[in-house]
Coordinates of C-alpha atoms in Angstrom, one line a residue:
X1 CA 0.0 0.0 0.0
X2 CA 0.8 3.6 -0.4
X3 CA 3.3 5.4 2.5
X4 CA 2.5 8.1 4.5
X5 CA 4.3 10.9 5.8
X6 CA 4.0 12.9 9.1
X7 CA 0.5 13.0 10.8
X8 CA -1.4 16.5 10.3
X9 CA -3.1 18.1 12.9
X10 CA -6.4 19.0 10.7
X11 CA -7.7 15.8 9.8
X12 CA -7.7 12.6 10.8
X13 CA -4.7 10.3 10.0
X14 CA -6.8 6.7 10.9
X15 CA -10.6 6.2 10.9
X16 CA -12.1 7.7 14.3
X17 CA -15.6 5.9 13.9
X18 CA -15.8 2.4 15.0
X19 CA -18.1 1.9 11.9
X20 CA -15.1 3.5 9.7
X21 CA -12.7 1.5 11.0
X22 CA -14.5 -1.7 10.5
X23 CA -14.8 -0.7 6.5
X24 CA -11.3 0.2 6.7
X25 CA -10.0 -2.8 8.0
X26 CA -11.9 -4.8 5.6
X27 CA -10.8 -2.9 2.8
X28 CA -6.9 -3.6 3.8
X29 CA -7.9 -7.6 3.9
X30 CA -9.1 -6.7 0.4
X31 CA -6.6 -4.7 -1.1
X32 CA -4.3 -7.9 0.2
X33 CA -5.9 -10.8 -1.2
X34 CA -5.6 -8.5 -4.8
X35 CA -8.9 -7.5 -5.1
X36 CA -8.5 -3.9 -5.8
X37 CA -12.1 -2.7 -6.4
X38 CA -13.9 -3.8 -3.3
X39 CA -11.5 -2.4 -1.5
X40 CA -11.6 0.9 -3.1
X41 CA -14.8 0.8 -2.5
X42 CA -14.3 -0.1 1.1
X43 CA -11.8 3.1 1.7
X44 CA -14.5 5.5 0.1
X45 CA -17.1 3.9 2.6
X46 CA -14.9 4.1 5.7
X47 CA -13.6 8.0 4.6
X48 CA -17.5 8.7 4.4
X49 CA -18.5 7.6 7.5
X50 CA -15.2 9.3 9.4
X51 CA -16.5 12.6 7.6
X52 CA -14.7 12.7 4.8
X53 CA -11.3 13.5 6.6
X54 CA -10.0 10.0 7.1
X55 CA -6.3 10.7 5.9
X56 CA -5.7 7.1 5.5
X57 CA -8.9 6.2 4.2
X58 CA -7.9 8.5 1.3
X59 CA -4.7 7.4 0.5
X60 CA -5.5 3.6 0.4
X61 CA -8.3 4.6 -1.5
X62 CA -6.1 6.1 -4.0
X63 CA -3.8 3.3 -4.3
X64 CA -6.8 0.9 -4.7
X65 CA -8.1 3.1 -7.5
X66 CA -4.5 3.0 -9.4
X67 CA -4.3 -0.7 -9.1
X68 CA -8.2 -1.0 -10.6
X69 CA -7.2 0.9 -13.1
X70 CA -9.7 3.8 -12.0
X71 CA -7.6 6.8 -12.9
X72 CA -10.8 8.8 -13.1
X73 CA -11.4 8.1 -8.8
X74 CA -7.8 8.3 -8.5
X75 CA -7.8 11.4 -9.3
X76 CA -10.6 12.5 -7.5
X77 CA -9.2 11.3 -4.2
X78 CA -5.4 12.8 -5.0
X79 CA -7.7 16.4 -5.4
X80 CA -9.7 15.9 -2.3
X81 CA -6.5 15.3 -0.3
X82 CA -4.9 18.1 -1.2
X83 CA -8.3 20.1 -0.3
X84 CA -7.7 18.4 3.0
X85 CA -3.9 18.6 4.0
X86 CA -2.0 21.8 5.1
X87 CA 1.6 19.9 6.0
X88 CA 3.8 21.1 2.9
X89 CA 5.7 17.5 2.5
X90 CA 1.6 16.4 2.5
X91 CA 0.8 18.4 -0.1
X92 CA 3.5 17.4 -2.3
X93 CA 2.8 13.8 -1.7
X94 CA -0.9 14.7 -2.8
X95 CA 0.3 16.9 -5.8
X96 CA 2.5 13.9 -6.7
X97 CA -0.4 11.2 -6.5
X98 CA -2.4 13.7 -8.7
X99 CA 0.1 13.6 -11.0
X100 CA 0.2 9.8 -11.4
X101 CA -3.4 9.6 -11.9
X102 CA -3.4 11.8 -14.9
X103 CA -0.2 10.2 -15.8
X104 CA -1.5 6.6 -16.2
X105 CA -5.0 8.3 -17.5
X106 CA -3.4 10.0 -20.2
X107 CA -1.4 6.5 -21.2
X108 CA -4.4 4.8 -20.6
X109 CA -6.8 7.4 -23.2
X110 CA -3.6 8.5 -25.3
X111 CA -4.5 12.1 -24.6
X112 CA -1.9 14.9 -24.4
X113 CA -3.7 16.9 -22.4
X114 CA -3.7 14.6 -19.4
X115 CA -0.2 14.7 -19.7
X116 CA -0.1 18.7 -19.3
X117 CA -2.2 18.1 -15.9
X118 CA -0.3 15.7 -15.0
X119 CA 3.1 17.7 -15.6
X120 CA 2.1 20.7 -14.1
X121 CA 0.9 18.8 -10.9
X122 CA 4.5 16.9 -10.2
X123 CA 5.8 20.6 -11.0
X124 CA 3.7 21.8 -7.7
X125 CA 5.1 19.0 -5.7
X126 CA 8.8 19.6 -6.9
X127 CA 8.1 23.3 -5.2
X128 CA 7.1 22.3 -2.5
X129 CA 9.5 19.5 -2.0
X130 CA 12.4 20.2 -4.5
X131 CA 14.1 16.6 -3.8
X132 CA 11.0 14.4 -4.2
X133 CA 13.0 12.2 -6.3
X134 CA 9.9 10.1 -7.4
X135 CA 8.4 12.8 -8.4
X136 CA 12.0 13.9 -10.5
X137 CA 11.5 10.8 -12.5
X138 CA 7.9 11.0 -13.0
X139 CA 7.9 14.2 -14.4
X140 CA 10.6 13.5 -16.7
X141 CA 8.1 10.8 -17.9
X142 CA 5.6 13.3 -18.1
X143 CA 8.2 16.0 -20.0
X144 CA 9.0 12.9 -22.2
X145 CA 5.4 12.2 -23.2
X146 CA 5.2 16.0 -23.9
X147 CA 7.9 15.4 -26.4
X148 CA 9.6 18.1 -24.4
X149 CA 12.5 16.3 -24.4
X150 CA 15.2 18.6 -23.7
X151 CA 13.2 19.7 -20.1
X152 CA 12.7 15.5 -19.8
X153 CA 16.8 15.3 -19.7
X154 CA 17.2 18.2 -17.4
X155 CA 15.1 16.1 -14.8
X156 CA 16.5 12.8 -15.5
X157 CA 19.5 14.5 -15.0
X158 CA 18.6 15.9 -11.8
X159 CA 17.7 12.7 -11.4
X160 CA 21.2 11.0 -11.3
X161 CA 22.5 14.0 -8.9
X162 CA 20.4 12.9 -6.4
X163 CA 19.9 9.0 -6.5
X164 CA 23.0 6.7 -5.8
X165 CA 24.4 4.2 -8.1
X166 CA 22.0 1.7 -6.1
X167 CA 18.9 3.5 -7.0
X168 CA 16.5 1.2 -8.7
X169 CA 16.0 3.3 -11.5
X170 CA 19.2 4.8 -12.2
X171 CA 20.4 2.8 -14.9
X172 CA 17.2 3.3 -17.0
X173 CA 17.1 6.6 -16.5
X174 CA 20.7 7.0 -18.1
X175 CA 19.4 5.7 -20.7
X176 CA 16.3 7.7 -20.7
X177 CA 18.7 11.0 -20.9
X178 CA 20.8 8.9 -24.1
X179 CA 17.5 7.7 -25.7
X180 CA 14.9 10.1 -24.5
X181 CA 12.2 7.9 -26.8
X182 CA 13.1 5.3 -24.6
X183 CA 11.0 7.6 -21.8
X184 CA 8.0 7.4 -23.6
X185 CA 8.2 3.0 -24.7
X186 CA 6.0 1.5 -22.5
X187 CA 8.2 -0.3 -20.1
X188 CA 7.6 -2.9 -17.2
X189 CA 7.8 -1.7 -13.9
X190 CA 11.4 -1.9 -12.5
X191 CA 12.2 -4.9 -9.9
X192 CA 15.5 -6.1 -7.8
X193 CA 15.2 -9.3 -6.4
X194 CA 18.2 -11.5 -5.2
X195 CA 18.7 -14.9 -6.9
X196 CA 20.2 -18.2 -4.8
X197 CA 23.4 -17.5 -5.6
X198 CA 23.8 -14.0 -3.9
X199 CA 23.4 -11.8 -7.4
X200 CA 21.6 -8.7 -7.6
X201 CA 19.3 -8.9 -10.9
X202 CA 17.0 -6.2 -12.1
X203 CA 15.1 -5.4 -15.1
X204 CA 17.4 -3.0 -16.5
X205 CA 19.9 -5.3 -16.1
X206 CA 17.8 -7.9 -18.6
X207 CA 18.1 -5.5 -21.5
X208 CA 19.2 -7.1 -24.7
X209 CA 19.0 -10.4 -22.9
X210 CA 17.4 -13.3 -23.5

């Protein structure tokens, strides 16, 4: 599930109604058996019946929506977040959760304009949190898709300043800032696992490979 940063004072960060609570919890067992809408559905339930100001019920809720492929609510819990949080590393996290929404909405309708939104929300979370280095990447992607490319470099680029060698995704994104077509080829999400022997393996390092 989605992380969480530092509890705000105005709202709620877990479900304060023992009715809430009981949808939230039921909506986690859902969300971890992989069924993604009932448990969406669940959140939204459990944030309604704490108010409306259920911090947690709203984020799982937007991770929920992401993995049913409802980019729509997605992005109609990302916006009602951000109406709801005042902590600046909150609202970042909210302008950055937008910005994937629109993101995977504008990959998912092939429309530009989703792209713009989504840009110019990862743009408001890089002001308010200038080393969000999700949120670097991301809106490289989202410069990338804009065919913007010379913007898309200077954020990969940015990129590599900040992430170590280690970094899951620093390898692909050198070769986002080589091949900056490569940022817009829809690509697998990026894994490292450990295999019996005691080798690191990761996507990136497949390339080429059979």
């Amino acid at each position: 599930s989605a992380s969480s940063p530092a509890e705000p004072a105005a709202i709620n960060y877990s479900p304060t109604n023992s009715n809430a609570q009981k949808s939230y919890d039921g909506a986690v067992k859902q969300l971890e058996r992989g069924h993604a809408a009932p448990a969406l559905a669940g959140f939204r339930t459990a944030d309604g019946l704490d108010g409306g100001h259920c911090f947690m019920c709203e984020l799982e809720a937007w991770d929920a929506a992401m993995q049913a492929a409802e980019f729509k609510i997605a992005e109609e819990q990302a916006t009602t977040m951000l109406g709801n949080v005042t902590v600046p590393a909150m609202k970042a996290q909210a302008e950055f959760m937008l910005g994937k929404a629109w993101l995977a909405d504008g990959l998912k309708e092939s429309l530009n304009k989703d792209f713009v939104v989504a840009e110019a929300a990862f743009r408001a979370a890089l002001q308010l949190k200038p080393d969000y280095l999700d949120c670097i990447y991301e809106d490289g992607k989202a410069l990338a898709y804009l065919n913007r490319d010379d913007q898309a470099i200077a954020r990969f680029q940015s990129f590599l300043k900040l992430a170590g060698p280690n970094d899951l995704n620093f390898a692909r994104v050198q070769r986002f800032i080589e091949q900056p077509d490569q940022a817009r080829a829809p690509l697998a999400p990026n894994f490292r696992v450990t295999t019996l022997d005691g080798k690191t393996l990761t996507l990136e390092s497949l390339t080429g490979k059979v």
